Every structure is written in C-alpha cells, then in structure tokens.
Amino acid sequence: MRIVFFGPPGAGKGTQAKLLAERHDLAHISTGRLLRKAIRAKTPTGLEAKAYIDGGQLVPGCLVRALAEEAVAEAYFDRFILDGYPRTVEQARWLMTFLEAYKAPLDAVVNLQVPAEALVVRLSGRRVNKATGENYHVEHNPPPADVDPALIVQRPDDRPAAIRRRLQVYRDETCPVLSYFQRFNLVRDVDSNAPISKVASRMEAMLASISQSWALA
Ligand code: AMP
C-alpha cells in the first residue's frame, strides 16, 4: 500500500496520516516533519531549509527529495503514506519515476478537501508539541491536561503572514500536482471539512475501497 496525502496546508494531512498509519502499520513519511527534525538537529539540510520554512516558502526540491528518497527506501518501498510530498509537478514526476524504477507504483493520491475559509482558522489555531511533533488545535483538539504547557508552541509558519504565503504557494505551485496525478487515475477525494473522527472514518472507507479494487484486479 503506497499512498500520497494531498491537500492545502491545514487540510489535516498530518493528523489523518498519523491515525491511518498507526491503525494499519504503515510508515508515515512527512517531509515537513523530517525538515523540522533536521532544523532541530542543525544538519546542513536543516540550516538551509529554516528560512524557507519560516517564511512559508517551499524548500528547494533537491533537499526535500533526498529526505523523501531515504524515507521511502527505509520503508522498503511499501506500506507508506507520503504526507506533504510531492508539492510541485517536478517532485511528482520524480516520485513516479523513482517508484517505477523499484516496481513500486502508487496506489492512490488521497485529496483532502477543505474550503479555503476553514484553512486559516485551522492553521492559526494549530499548536504543536515540540517534543513529540503531535499537532493540536486550541479549540477543536486541545492538548491533554497532563502535557507540560511549556512544550506546546505555535509553529513560526503558522503565523498570519506565513499562512498567507503558504496558501499562495499552494495555489500556484502545488495545485497543478492534482491534475498531474488525475492523468493516472490515482486521485481519490475525501471531504475533510468535518471533525477528526468523522474524517478518520472516511479515510477507513477509502482505504477499504482501494483494497477492494486490488482484490478485483
Ligand atoms: P508541512 O509540515 O507539510 O506543513 O510542511 C512545512 C513546510 O516544510 C512547508 O511549508 C515547506 O516550507 C516545507 N516542505 C515540506 N514538504 C515540502 C516539499 N515537498 N517541498 C518543498 N518544501 C516542503
């Protein structure tokens, strides 16, 4: 099972990918999380990526590609969810060629759909546990009482100017990725404008339908 989670920032890709990955024993490969980890570790990639991320811009493709390539190889080219990769048509083309070379084609590109006005509310209220990377929302999914409040922070790219920039980048550079994947008949839309548990049930149904189409093939 090889899946890409696609959608605008704030669509819930990270939250839903984590839940689905835990339930089905899949590797959850988030390029954003790998980049933030590299920043914390002050690796050359992290040092170069930081200004792009904080400003809400895309990190240069060669840096992210190396992280994605390594993580997919670590998952032995199977049983993974790619979250936040690809974000440009160039990245999508590379991914298809890379997976094809290992006879490991994608099974689906799950397109999480959320209206634009809901995205800003989700992003500006998002908080993250800086120790675990776990995401919360000040209203809809507050951190549990036993988590040290000092660990709960706002990501620099969840501040208003960076949010506006990220949504613009999504419209200009990432949206065309969907048309690219549509040509391969890989896209499955999931309405993600609902509470986390409701969207999670829709994800389960989607996964079941992919497995069913395998059985029929
Ligand atoms: P995310 O955690 O997926 O919201 O990603 C946070 C940030 O990491 C993005 O706004 C980009 O700056 C960077 N990033 C993550 N994935 C990619 C990618 N595939 N290509 C370029 N930049 C990326």
Coordinates of N, CA and C and ligand atoms in Angstrom, one line a residue:
M1 N 0.8 -1.2 0.0 CA 0.0 0.0 0.0 C 0.9 1.2 0.0
R2 N 0.8 2.0 -1.1 CA 1.6 3.2 -1.2 C 0.7 4.4 -1.5
I3 N 0.7 5.3 -0.6 CA -0.3 6.4 -0.7 C 0.3 7.8 -0.6
V4 N -0.2 8.7 -1.3 CA 0.2 10.1 -1.1 C -1.0 10.8 -0.5
F5 N -0.8 11.6 0.5 CA -1.8 12.5 1.1 C -1.6 13.9 0.5
F6 N -2.6 14.4 -0.2 CA -2.5 15.7 -0.9 C -3.6 16.6 -0.3
G7 N -3.2 17.9 -0.3 CA -4.2 18.9 0.1 C -3.5 20.2 0.6
P8 N -4.3 21.2 0.8 CA -3.7 22.5 1.2 C -3.1 22.4 2.6
P9 N -2.3 23.4 3.0 CA -1.9 23.4 4.4 C -3.1 23.6 5.3
G10 N -3.2 22.8 6.3 CA -4.4 23.0 7.2 C -5.5 22.0 6.9
A11 N -5.3 21.2 5.8 CA -6.4 20.2 5.4 C -6.5 19.0 6.4
G12 N -5.4 18.9 7.2 CA -5.4 17.7 8.2 C -4.6 16.5 7.7
K13 N -3.7 16.8 6.7 CA -3.0 15.6 6.2 C -2.2 15.0 7.3
G14 N -1.5 15.8 8.1 CA -0.6 15.2 9.2 C -1.4 14.4 10.2
T15 N -2.5 15.0 10.6 CA -3.4 14.3 11.7 C -3.9 13.0 11.1
Q16 N -4.5 13.1 9.9 CA -5.1 11.9 9.4 C -4.1 10.8 8.9
A17 N -3.0 11.3 8.4 CA -1.9 10.3 8.0 C -1.4 9.5 9.2
K18 N -1.3 10.3 10.3 CA -0.8 9.6 11.6 C -1.8 8.5 12.0
L19 N -3.1 8.9 12.1 CA -4.1 8.0 12.6 C -4.1 6.7 11.7
L20 N -4.2 6.9 10.4 CA -4.3 5.8 9.4 C -3.0 4.9 9.5
A21 N -1.9 5.6 9.6 CA -0.6 4.8 9.7 C -0.6 4.0 10.9
E22 N -1.0 4.5 12.1 CA -1.0 3.8 13.3 C -1.9 2.5 13.2
R23 N -3.1 2.8 12.7 CA -4.1 1.7 12.7 C -3.7 0.6 11.7
H24 N -2.9 0.9 10.6 CA -2.7 -0.1 9.6 C -1.2 -0.4 9.5
D25 N -0.4 0.0 10.5 CA 1.0 -0.3 10.5 C 1.7 0.2 9.2
L26 N 1.5 1.4 8.8 CA 2.1 2.0 7.7 C 3.2 3.0 8.2
A27 N 4.2 3.2 7.3 CA 5.2 4.3 7.7 C 4.5 5.6 7.3
H28 N 4.6 6.6 8.3 CA 4.1 7.9 8.0 C 5.3 8.8 7.7
I29 N 5.4 9.2 6.4 CA 6.5 10.0 5.9 C 6.1 11.4 5.7
S30 N 6.4 12.3 6.7 CA 6.0 13.7 6.5 C 7.3 14.5 6.2
T31 N 7.4 15.1 5.0 CA 8.6 15.8 4.7 C 8.7 17.0 5.6
G32 N 7.6 17.7 5.9 CA 7.6 18.8 6.8 C 8.3 18.4 8.1
R33 N 7.8 17.3 8.7 CA 8.3 16.9 10.0 C 9.8 16.5 9.9
L34 N 10.2 15.8 8.8 CA 11.6 15.5 8.6 C 12.5 16.8 8.5
L35 N 11.9 17.8 7.9 CA 12.7 19.1 7.8 C 12.8 19.7 9.1
R36 N 11.7 19.7 9.9 CA 11.7 20.4 11.2 C 12.7 19.6 12.1
K37 N 12.8 18.3 11.9 CA 13.7 17.5 12.7 C 15.2 17.9 12.3
A38 N 15.4 18.1 11.0 CA 16.7 18.5 10.5 C 17.1 19.9 11.1
I39 N 16.1 20.7 11.2 CA 16.4 22.1 11.7 C 16.8 21.9 13.2
R40 N 16.0 21.1 14.0 CA 16.4 21.0 15.4 C 17.8 20.4 15.5
A41 N 18.2 19.5 14.6 CA 19.5 18.8 14.7 C 20.6 19.6 14.1
K42 N 20.2 20.8 13.5 CA 21.1 21.7 12.9 C 22.0 21.0 11.8
T43 N 21.4 20.1 11.1 CA 22.1 19.5 10.0 C 22.3 20.5 8.8
P44 N 23.2 20.3 7.9 CA 23.3 21.2 6.7 C 21.9 21.4 6.0
T45 N 21.1 20.3 5.9 CA 19.8 20.5 5.3 C 18.9 21.4 6.1
G46 N 18.9 21.1 7.4 CA 18.1 21.9 8.3 C 18.5 23.4 8.3
L47 N 19.8 23.7 8.3 CA 20.2 25.1 8.3 C 19.8 25.8 7.1
E48 N 19.9 25.1 5.9 CA 19.5 25.7 4.7 C 17.9 25.9 4.6
A49 N 17.2 24.9 5.1 CA 15.8 24.9 5.0 C 15.0 25.9 5.9
K50 N 15.6 26.3 7.0 CA 14.9 27.0 8.0 C 14.3 28.3 7.5
A51 N 15.0 29.1 6.8 CA 14.4 30.4 6.4 C 13.3 30.2 5.4
Y52 N 13.4 29.2 4.5 CA 12.3 28.9 3.6 C 11.0 28.5 4.4
I53 N 11.2 27.6 5.3 CA 10.0 27.1 6.1 C 9.4 28.2 6.9
D54 N 10.2 29.0 7.6 CA 9.7 30.0 8.5 C 8.9 31.1 7.7
G55 N 9.4 31.3 6.4 CA 8.8 32.3 5.6 C 7.6 31.8 4.8
G56 N 7.3 30.5 5.0 CA 6.1 29.9 4.3 C 6.4 29.5 2.8
Q57 N 7.7 29.4 2.5 CA 8.0 29.1 1.1 C 8.4 27.6 1.0
L58 N 8.4 27.1 -0.3 CA 8.9 25.7 -0.4 C 10.4 25.7 -0.3
V59 N 10.8 24.6 0.3 CA 12.3 24.3 0.4 C 12.8 23.8 -0.9
P60 N 14.0 24.2 -1.3 CA 14.5 23.7 -2.6 C 14.3 22.2 -2.8
G61 N 13.8 21.8 -4.0 CA 13.5 20.4 -4.3 C 14.5 19.4 -4.0
C62 N 15.8 19.7 -4.3 CA 16.9 18.7 -4.1 C 17.0 18.3 -2.6
L63 N 16.8 19.3 -1.7 CA 16.9 18.9 -0.3 C 15.8 18.0 0.2
V64 N 14.6 18.3 -0.3 CA 13.4 17.5 0.2 C 13.4 16.2 -0.5
R65 N 13.9 16.1 -1.7 CA 13.9 14.9 -2.5 C 14.8 13.9 -1.7
A66 N 15.9 14.3 -1.3 CA 16.9 13.4 -0.6 C 16.2 12.8 0.7
L67 N 15.4 13.6 1.4 CA 14.8 13.1 2.6 C 13.7 12.1 2.2
A68 N 12.9 12.5 1.2 CA 11.8 11.6 0.8 C 12.4 10.2 0.3
E69 N 13.4 10.3 -0.5 CA 14.0 9.1 -1.1 C 14.5 8.2 0.0
E70 N 15.2 8.8 1.0 CA 15.7 7.9 2.1 C 14.6 7.3 2.9
A71 N 13.5 8.1 3.2 CA 12.4 7.5 4.0 C 11.7 6.4 3.3
V72 N 11.5 6.6 2.0 CA 10.8 5.6 1.2 C 11.6 4.3 1.1
A73 N 12.9 4.5 1.0 CA 13.8 3.3 0.9 C 13.8 2.6 2.3
E74 N 13.8 3.4 3.4 CA 13.7 2.8 4.7 C 12.4 2.0 4.9
A75 N 11.4 2.4 4.2 CA 10.1 1.7 4.4 C 10.1 0.5 3.4
Y76 N 11.2 0.2 2.7 CA 11.3 -0.9 1.8 C 10.3 -0.7 0.6
F77 N 10.0 0.6 0.2 CA 9.2 0.9 -0.9 C 7.8 0.4 -0.8
D78 N 7.3 0.1 0.4 CA 5.9 -0.3 0.5 C 5.4 0.1 1.9
R79 N 4.1 0.0 2.0 CA 3.4 0.3 3.2 C 3.8 1.7 3.8
F80 N 3.5 2.7 3.0 CA 3.8 4.1 3.5 C 2.8 5.1 3.1
I81 N 2.7 6.1 3.8 CA 1.9 7.3 3.4 C 2.8 8.5 3.3
L82 N 2.9 9.1 2.2 CA 3.7 10.3 2.0 C 2.8 11.5 2.3
D83 N 3.2 12.3 3.2 CA 2.4 13.4 3.7 C 3.2 14.7 3.4
G84 N 2.7 15.5 2.4 CA 3.4 16.8 2.1 C 4.4 16.6 1.0
Y85 N 4.5 15.5 0.4 CA 5.3 15.2 -0.8 C 4.5 14.4 -1.8
P86 N 4.5 14.8 -3.0 CA 5.1 15.9 -3.7 C 4.3 17.2 -3.6
R87 N 5.0 18.3 -3.7 CA 4.3 19.6 -3.6 C 4.5 20.4 -4.9
T88 N 5.2 19.9 -5.9 CA 5.3 20.5 -7.2 C 5.2 19.4 -8.2
V89 N 4.9 19.8 -9.5 CA 4.8 18.8 -10.6 C 6.1 18.2 -10.8
E90 N 7.2 19.0 -10.6 CA 8.5 18.4 -10.8 C 8.8 17.3 -9.8
Q91 N 8.4 17.5 -8.5 CA 8.5 16.5 -7.5 C 7.7 15.3 -7.8
A92 N 6.5 15.5 -8.3 CA 5.5 14.4 -8.6 C 6.1 13.5 -9.7
R93 N 6.7 14.2 -10.8 CA 7.3 13.4 -11.9 C 8.4 12.6 -11.3
W94 N 9.3 13.2 -10.5 CA 10.4 12.5 -10.0 C 9.9 11.3 -9.2
L95 N 8.9 11.5 -8.3 CA 8.4 10.4 -7.5 C 7.9 9.2 -8.3
M96 N 7.1 9.5 -9.4 CA 6.6 8.5 -10.2 C 7.7 7.7 -10.8
T97 N 8.8 8.4 -11.3 CA 9.9 7.7 -12.0 C 10.7 6.8 -11.0
F98 N 10.9 7.4 -9.8 CA 11.6 6.8 -8.7 C 10.9 5.5 -8.3
L99 N 9.6 5.6 -8.1 CA 8.9 4.4 -7.6 C 8.8 3.3 -8.7
E100 N 8.6 3.8 -9.9 CA 8.6 2.9 -11.1 C 9.9 2.1 -11.2
A101 N 11.0 2.7 -10.9 CA 12.3 2.1 -11.0 C 12.4 0.9 -10.0
Y102 N 11.6 1.0 -8.9 CA 11.7 0.0 -7.9 C 10.4 -0.9 -8.0
K103 N 9.7 -0.8 -9.1 CA 8.5 -1.6 -9.3 C 7.5 -1.5 -8.1
A104 N 7.4 -0.2 -7.7 CA 6.6 0.1 -6.5 C 5.6 1.2 -6.8
P105 N 4.6 1.0 -7.7 CA 3.8 2.1 -8.1 C 2.8 2.6 -7.0
L106 N 2.5 3.9 -7.1 CA 1.5 4.4 -6.1 C 0.1 3.7 -6.3
D107 N -0.6 3.6 -5.1 CA -1.9 3.0 -5.2 C -3.0 4.1 -5.2
A108 N -2.7 5.2 -4.6 CA -3.7 6.3 -4.5 C -3.1 7.6 -4.1
V109 N -3.7 8.7 -4.6 CA -3.4 10.0 -4.1 C -4.7 10.5 -3.4
V110 N -4.6 10.6 -2.1 CA -5.8 11.0 -1.4 C -5.9 12.5 -1.3
N111 N -6.9 13.1 -1.8 CA -7.1 14.5 -1.9 C -8.0 15.0 -0.8
L112 N -7.4 15.6 0.2 CA -8.2 16.1 1.4 C -8.8 17.5 1.0
Q113 N -10.2 17.5 1.0 CA -10.8 18.7 0.5 C -11.4 19.5 1.7
V114 N -11.0 20.8 1.8 CA -11.5 21.7 2.9 C -11.7 23.0 2.3
P115 N -12.8 23.7 2.5 CA -13.0 25.1 2.0 C -11.9 26.1 2.5
A116 N -11.5 27.0 1.6 CA -10.4 27.9 1.9 C -10.6 28.6 3.2
E117 N -11.8 29.1 3.5 CA -12.0 29.9 4.7 C -11.7 29.1 6.0
A118 N -11.9 27.7 6.0 CA -11.7 26.9 7.2 C -10.2 26.7 7.4
L119 N -9.4 26.8 6.3 CA -8.0 26.5 6.4 C -7.3 27.5 7.4
V120 N -7.6 28.8 7.2 CA -6.9 29.8 8.0 C -7.3 29.6 9.5
V121 N -8.5 29.3 9.8 CA -8.9 29.0 11.2 C -8.1 27.9 11.7
R122 N -8.0 26.8 10.9 CA -7.3 25.6 11.4 C -5.8 25.9 11.6
L123 N -5.2 26.6 10.7 CA -3.7 26.9 10.8 C -3.4 27.8 11.9
S124 N -4.2 28.9 12.0 CA -3.8 29.9 13.1 C -4.1 29.4 14.5
G125 N -5.0 28.4 14.6 CA -5.2 27.8 15.9 C -4.4 26.6 16.2
R126 N -3.6 26.2 15.3 CA -2.8 25.0 15.5 C -1.7 25.2 16.5
R127 N -1.4 24.2 17.3 CA -0.3 24.2 18.2 C 0.4 22.8 18.1
V128 N 1.7 22.8 18.4 CA 2.4 21.6 18.3 C 3.2 21.3 19.5
N129 N 3.3 20.0 19.9 CA 4.2 19.6 21.0 C 5.6 19.5 20.5
K130 N 6.5 20.4 20.9 CA 7.8 20.5 20.3 C 8.6 19.3 20.6
A131 N 8.2 18.5 21.6 CA 9.0 17.3 22.0 C 8.6 16.1 21.1
T132 N 7.3 16.0 20.8 CA 6.8 14.8 20.1 C 6.3 15.1 18.7
G133 N 6.1 16.4 18.3 CA 5.6 16.7 17.0 C 4.1 16.6 16.9
E134 N 3.4 16.2 17.9 CA 2.0 16.0 17.9 C 1.3 17.3 17.7
N135 N 0.3 17.3 16.8 CA -0.5 18.5 16.5 C -1.7 18.6 17.3
Y136 N -2.1 19.9 17.7 CA -3.3 20.1 18.4 C -4.0 21.4 17.8
H137 N -5.2 21.7 18.3 CA -5.8 22.9 17.9 C -6.4 23.5 19.2
V138 N -6.2 24.9 19.3 CA -6.6 25.5 20.6 C -8.1 25.2 20.9
E139 N -9.0 25.1 19.9 CA -10.4 24.9 20.2 C -10.8 23.5 19.9
H140 N -10.5 23.0 18.7 CA -11.1 21.7 18.3 C -10.4 20.5 18.8
N141 N -9.1 20.6 19.2 CA -8.4 19.4 19.7 C -7.3 19.9 20.7
P142 N -7.7 20.4 21.8 CA -6.7 21.0 22.8 C -5.8 19.9 23.3
P143 N -4.6 20.3 23.7 CA -3.6 19.3 24.3 C -4.2 18.8 25.6
P144 N -3.9 17.5 25.9 CA -4.4 16.9 27.1 C -3.8 17.6 28.3
A145 N -4.5 17.6 29.5 CA -4.1 18.3 30.6 C -2.7 17.9 31.2
D146 N -2.4 16.6 30.9 CA -1.1 16.1 31.5 C 0.1 16.5 30.7
V147 N -0.1 17.2 29.6 CA 1.1 17.6 28.8 C 1.6 19.0 29.3
D148 N 2.9 19.1 29.5 CA 3.5 20.3 30.0 C 3.2 21.5 29.0
P149 N 2.5 22.5 29.5 CA 2.2 23.6 28.6 C 3.4 24.3 27.9
A150 N 4.6 24.2 28.6 CA 5.8 24.8 28.0 C 6.2 24.1 26.7
L151 N 5.7 22.9 26.5 CA 6.1 22.1 25.3 C 5.2 22.5 24.1
I152 N 4.1 23.2 24.4 CA 3.1 23.4 23.4 C 3.4 24.8 22.8
V153 N 3.7 24.8 21.5 CA 4.1 26.0 20.8 C 3.4 26.2 19.5
Q154 N 3.5 27.4 19.0 CA 2.9 27.7 17.6 C 4.1 27.6 16.6
R155 N 3.9 26.9 15.5 CA 5.0 26.9 14.5 C 5.2 28.3 13.9
P156 N 6.4 28.7 13.7 CA 6.6 30.0 13.1 C 5.9 30.2 11.8
D157 N 5.7 29.1 11.0 CA 5.0 29.2 9.7 C 3.5 29.2 9.9
D158 N 3.0 29.1 11.1 CA 1.5 29.2 11.4 C 1.1 30.6 11.8
R159 N 2.0 31.6 11.7 CA 1.7 33.0 11.9 C 1.1 33.6 10.7
P160 N 0.2 34.7 10.8 CA -0.6 35.1 9.7 C 0.2 35.4 8.4
A161 N 1.3 36.1 8.4 CA 2.0 36.4 7.1 C 2.4 35.1 6.4
A162 N 3.0 34.2 7.2 CA 3.5 32.9 6.6 C 2.3 32.1 6.1
I163 N 1.2 32.1 6.8 CA 0.0 31.3 6.4 C -0.5 31.8 5.0
R164 N -0.5 33.2 4.9 CA -1.0 33.7 3.6 C 0.0 33.3 2.5
R165 N 1.3 33.3 2.8 CA 2.3 32.9 1.8 C 2.1 31.4 1.4
R166 N 1.9 30.6 2.4 CA 1.8 29.1 2.2 C 0.6 28.8 1.3
L167 N -0.5 29.5 1.6 CA -1.7 29.3 0.8 C -1.5 29.7 -0.7
Q168 N -0.8 30.8 -0.8 CA -0.5 31.3 -2.2 C 0.4 30.3 -2.9
V169 N 1.4 29.8 -2.2 CA 2.3 28.8 -2.8 C 1.5 27.6 -3.2
Y170 N 0.6 27.2 -2.3 CA -0.2 26.0 -2.6 C -1.0 26.2 -3.9
R171 N -1.6 27.4 -4.0 CA -2.4 27.7 -5.2 C -1.6 27.7 -6.5
D172 N -0.4 28.3 -6.4 CA 0.5 28.5 -7.6 C 1.2 27.2 -8.0
E173 N 1.8 26.6 -7.0 CA 2.8 25.5 -7.3 C 2.3 24.1 -7.0
T174 N 1.4 24.0 -6.0 CA 1.0 22.6 -5.6 C -0.3 22.1 -6.2
C175 N -1.2 23.0 -6.4 CA -2.5 22.6 -7.1 C -2.3 21.8 -8.4
P176 N -1.4 22.3 -9.3 CA -1.2 21.6 -10.5 C -0.8 20.1 -10.4
V177 N -0.3 19.7 -9.2 CA 0.1 18.3 -8.9 C -1.1 17.4 -9.0
L178 N -2.3 18.0 -8.6 CA -3.5 17.2 -8.7 C -3.9 16.8 -10.1
S179 N -3.8 17.8 -11.0 CA -4.1 17.5 -12.4 C -3.1 16.4 -13.0
Y180 N -1.9 16.6 -12.5 CA -0.8 15.6 -13.0 C -1.3 14.2 -12.6
F181 N -1.7 14.0 -11.3 CA -2.0 12.6 -10.8 C -3.3 12.2 -11.4
Q182 N -4.2 13.1 -11.7 CA -5.5 12.7 -12.3 C -5.3 12.0 -13.6
R183 N -4.3 12.3 -14.4 CA -4.0 11.6 -15.6 C -3.8 10.1 -15.4
F184 N -3.3 9.8 -14.2 CA -3.0 8.4 -13.9 C -4.2 7.7 -13.2
N185 N -5.3 8.4 -13.1 CA -6.5 7.9 -12.4 C -6.2 7.5 -11.0
L186 N -5.3 8.2 -10.3 CA -4.9 7.9 -8.9 C -5.7 8.6 -7.8
V187 N -6.4 9.7 -8.2 CA -6.9 10.6 -7.2 C -8.2 10.2 -6.6
R188 N -8.2 10.2 -5.2 CA -9.5 9.9 -4.5 C -9.8 11.0 -3.6
D189 N -10.9 11.7 -3.8 CA -11.3 12.8 -3.0 C -11.9 12.4 -1.7
V190 N -11.5 13.1 -0.6 CA -12.1 12.8 0.7 C -12.5 14.2 1.3
D191 N -13.8 14.3 1.6 CA -14.3 15.6 2.2 C -13.7 15.6 3.6
S192 N -12.9 16.6 3.9 CA -12.2 16.7 5.2 C -12.6 17.8 6.0
N193 N -13.8 18.4 5.6 CA -14.3 19.5 6.4 C -15.3 19.0 7.5
A194 N -14.7 18.3 8.4 CA -15.5 17.6 9.5 C -14.6 17.3 10.6
P195 N -15.2 16.9 11.8 CA -14.4 16.6 12.9 C -13.4 15.5 12.6
I196 N -12.3 15.4 13.4 CA -11.2 14.5 13.1 C -11.7 13.1 13.0
S197 N -12.6 12.7 14.0 CA -13.0 11.2 14.0 C -13.9 10.9 12.7
K198 N -14.7 11.9 12.3 CA -15.5 11.7 11.1 C -14.6 11.5 9.9
V199 N -13.6 12.4 9.7 CA -12.8 12.3 8.6 C -12.0 11.0 8.6
A200 N -11.6 10.6 9.9 CA -10.9 9.3 10.0 C -11.7 8.1 9.5
S201 N -13.1 8.1 9.8 CA -13.9 7.0 9.3 C -13.9 7.1 7.7
R202 N -14.0 8.3 7.2 CA -14.0 8.4 5.7 C -12.7 7.8 5.2
M203 N -11.6 8.1 5.9 CA -10.3 7.5 5.4 C -10.3 6.0 5.4
E204 N -10.9 5.4 6.5 CA -11.0 4.0 6.5 C -11.8 3.4 5.4
A205 N -12.9 4.1 5.0 CA -13.7 3.6 3.9 C -12.9 3.7 2.6
M206 N -12.2 4.8 2.5 CA -11.4 5.0 1.3 C -10.3 3.9 1.2
L207 N -9.7 3.6 2.3 CA -8.7 2.5 2.3 C -9.3 1.1 1.9
A208 N -10.5 0.9 2.5 CA -11.2 -0.4 2.2 C -11.5 -0.4 0.7
S209 N -11.9 0.7 0.1 CA -12.2 0.6 -1.3 C -11.0 0.4 -2.2
I210 N -9.8 0.9 -1.7 CA -8.6 0.7 -2.5 C -8.3 -0.8 -2.4
S211 N -8.4 -1.4 -1.2 CA -8.1 -2.8 -1.0 C -9.0 -3.7 -1.9
Q212 N -10.3 -3.2 -1.9 CA -11.3 -4.0 -2.7 C -10.9 -4.0 -4.2
S213 N -10.5 -2.8 -4.7 CA -10.1 -2.7 -6.1 C -8.9 -3.6 -6.4
W214 N -8.1 -3.8 -5.4 CA -6.9 -4.7 -5.6 C -7.5 -6.1 -5.8
A215 N -8.4 -6.5 -4.9 CA -9.0 -7.8 -4.9 C -9.6 -8.2 -6.2
L216 N -10.3 -7.1 -6.8 CA -11.0 -7.3 -8.1 C -10.0 -7.4 -9.3
A217 N -8.8 -6.8 -9.0 CA -7.9 -6.6 -10.2 C -7.4 -8.0 -10.7
Ligands
AMP1 P1 4.2 20.7 6.4 O1 4.6 20.2 7.8 O2 3.8 19.6 5.5 O3 3.1 21.8 6.5 O4 5.5 21.4 5.8 C1 6.0 22.6 6.4 C2 7.0 23.3 5.4 O5 8.0 22.4 5.1 C3 6.4 23.7 4.1 O6 5.7 25.0 4.2 C4 7.6 23.9 3.3 O7 8.3 25.0 3.6 C5 8.4 22.7 3.7 N1 8.1 21.5 2.9 C6 7.5 20.3 3.3 N2 7.4 19.4 2.3 C7 7.9 20.0 1.2 C8 8.1 19.7 -0.2 N3 7.6 18.5 -0.6 N4 8.7 20.6 -1.0 C9 9.2 21.7 -0.5 N5 9.0 22.2 0.7 C10 8.4 21.3 1.6

